[in-house]
Amino acid sequence: MRWRREHSAERLPDPGWQPPDRIADRDALAALLRSLGKRQRAVLVLRYYHDYSAEETAAVLDVSPGTVKSQSARGLEALRTAAAANPH
């Protein structure tokens, strides 16, 4: 028999609540992503937020896996550069 742990609703964190520093980080990342081109933004969101492989991302965007890899590298470098220039 498999046991499940039950949690009281009073002890569970509110799923809508996030610490203020996480909200600031999320907002800063969203602003940095908006600074990228559409393709780089789409590649990074699919690859790192939705955890798609290069092949899955390529299929969704109708590009080659090589394009996904190069756009990932360029997009990440652009995010690093922008983040270093505008630390929050």
GROMACS .gro file of C-alpha atoms in nm:
model
   88
    1MET     CA    1   0.000   0.000   0.000
    2ARG     CA    2   0.130   0.342  -0.089
    3TRP     CA    3   0.084   0.620   0.165
    4ARG     CA    4   0.017   0.976   0.071
    5ARG     CA    5   0.116   1.258   0.293
    6GLU     CA    6  -0.173   1.488   0.368
    7HIS     CA    7  -0.119   1.857   0.426
    8SER     CA    8  -0.341   2.094   0.607
    9ALA     CA    9  -0.449   2.387   0.390
   10GLU     CA   10  -0.334   2.624   0.664
   11ARG     CA   11   0.025   2.506   0.628
   12LEU     CA   12   0.050   2.523   0.249
   13PRO     CA   13   0.183   2.843   0.096
   14ASP     CA   14  -0.054   3.049  -0.112
   15PRO     CA   15   0.031   2.951  -0.472
   16GLY     CA   16  -0.034   3.307  -0.589
   17TRP     CA   17   0.207   3.460  -0.341
   18GLN     CA   18   0.572   3.508  -0.434
   19PRO     CA   19   0.848   3.676  -0.235
   20PRO     CA   20   0.908   4.033  -0.356
   21ASP     CA   21   1.261   3.954  -0.475
   22ARG     CA   22   1.127   3.678  -0.701
   23ILE     CA   23   0.874   3.918  -0.849
   24ALA     CA   24   1.148   4.172  -0.916
   25ASP     CA   25   1.367   3.903  -1.075
   26ARG     CA   26   1.078   3.783  -1.291
   27ASP     CA   27   0.996   4.136  -1.404
   28ALA     CA   28   1.363   4.210  -1.481
   29LEU     CA   29   1.392   3.890  -1.685
   30ALA     CA   30   1.072   3.972  -1.875
   31ALA     CA   31   1.211   4.316  -1.962
   32LEU     CA   32   1.539   4.161  -2.079
   33LEU     CA   33   1.353   3.907  -2.291
   34ARG     CA   34   1.148   4.185  -2.452
   35SER     CA   35   1.473   4.346  -2.563
   36LEU     CA   36   1.554   4.044  -2.781
   37GLY     CA   37   1.429   3.980  -3.132
   38LYS     CA   38   1.119   3.766  -3.173
   39ARG     CA   39   1.305   3.454  -3.285
   40GLN     CA   40   1.565   3.467  -3.007
   41ARG     CA   41   1.293   3.530  -2.749
   42ALA     CA   42   1.084   3.239  -2.879
   43VAL     CA   43   1.384   3.006  -2.882
   44LEU     CA   44   1.486   3.094  -2.526
   45VAL     CA   45   1.132   3.066  -2.389
   46LEU     CA   46   1.076   2.727  -2.552
   47ARG     CA   47   1.420   2.593  -2.460
   48TYR     CA   48   1.458   2.716  -2.103
   49TYR     CA   49   1.109   2.794  -1.975
   50HIS     CA   50   0.919   2.510  -2.141
   51ASP     CA   51   1.225   2.279  -2.139
   52TYR     CA   52   1.196   2.179  -2.506
   53SER     CA   53   1.490   2.011  -2.676
   54ALA     CA   54   1.662   2.179  -2.969
   55GLU     CA   55   1.480   1.942  -3.203
   56GLU     CA   56   1.138   2.010  -3.045
   57THR     CA   57   1.199   2.385  -3.056
   58ALA     CA   58   1.307   2.360  -3.420
   59ALA     CA   59   0.987   2.173  -3.508
   60VAL     CA   60   0.766   2.430  -3.334
   61LEU     CA   61   0.941   2.725  -3.499
   62ASP     CA   62   0.991   2.549  -3.835
   63VAL     CA   63   1.367   2.610  -3.836
   64SER     CA   64   1.669   2.380  -3.824
   65PRO     CA   65   1.811   2.255  -3.492
   66GLY     CA   66   2.132   2.440  -3.582
   67THR     CA   67   1.937   2.766  -3.600
   68VAL     CA   68   1.788   2.692  -3.257
   69LYS     CA   69   2.134   2.631  -3.112
   70SER     CA   70   2.285   2.945  -3.263
   71GLN     CA   71   1.988   3.161  -3.162
   72SER     CA   72   2.007   3.015  -2.809
   73ALA     CA   73   2.375   3.103  -2.780
   74ARG     CA   74   2.328   3.453  -2.920
   75GLY     CA   75   2.017   3.517  -2.712
   76LEU     CA   76   2.183   3.405  -2.389
   77GLU     CA   77   2.486   3.622  -2.462
   78ALA     CA   78   2.257   3.920  -2.530
   79LEU     CA   79   2.078   3.857  -2.198
   80ARG     CA   80   2.410   3.837  -2.011
   81THR     CA   81   2.531   4.160  -2.168
   82ALA     CA   82   2.205   4.344  -2.099
   83ALA     CA   83   2.189   4.213  -1.741
   84ALA     CA   84   2.546   4.323  -1.672
   85ALA     CA   85   2.472   4.670  -1.810
   86ASN     CA   86   2.150   4.707  -1.607
   87PRO     CA   87   2.185   4.529  -1.271
   88HIS     CA   88   1.877   4.568  -1.056
   0.00000   0.00000   0.00000
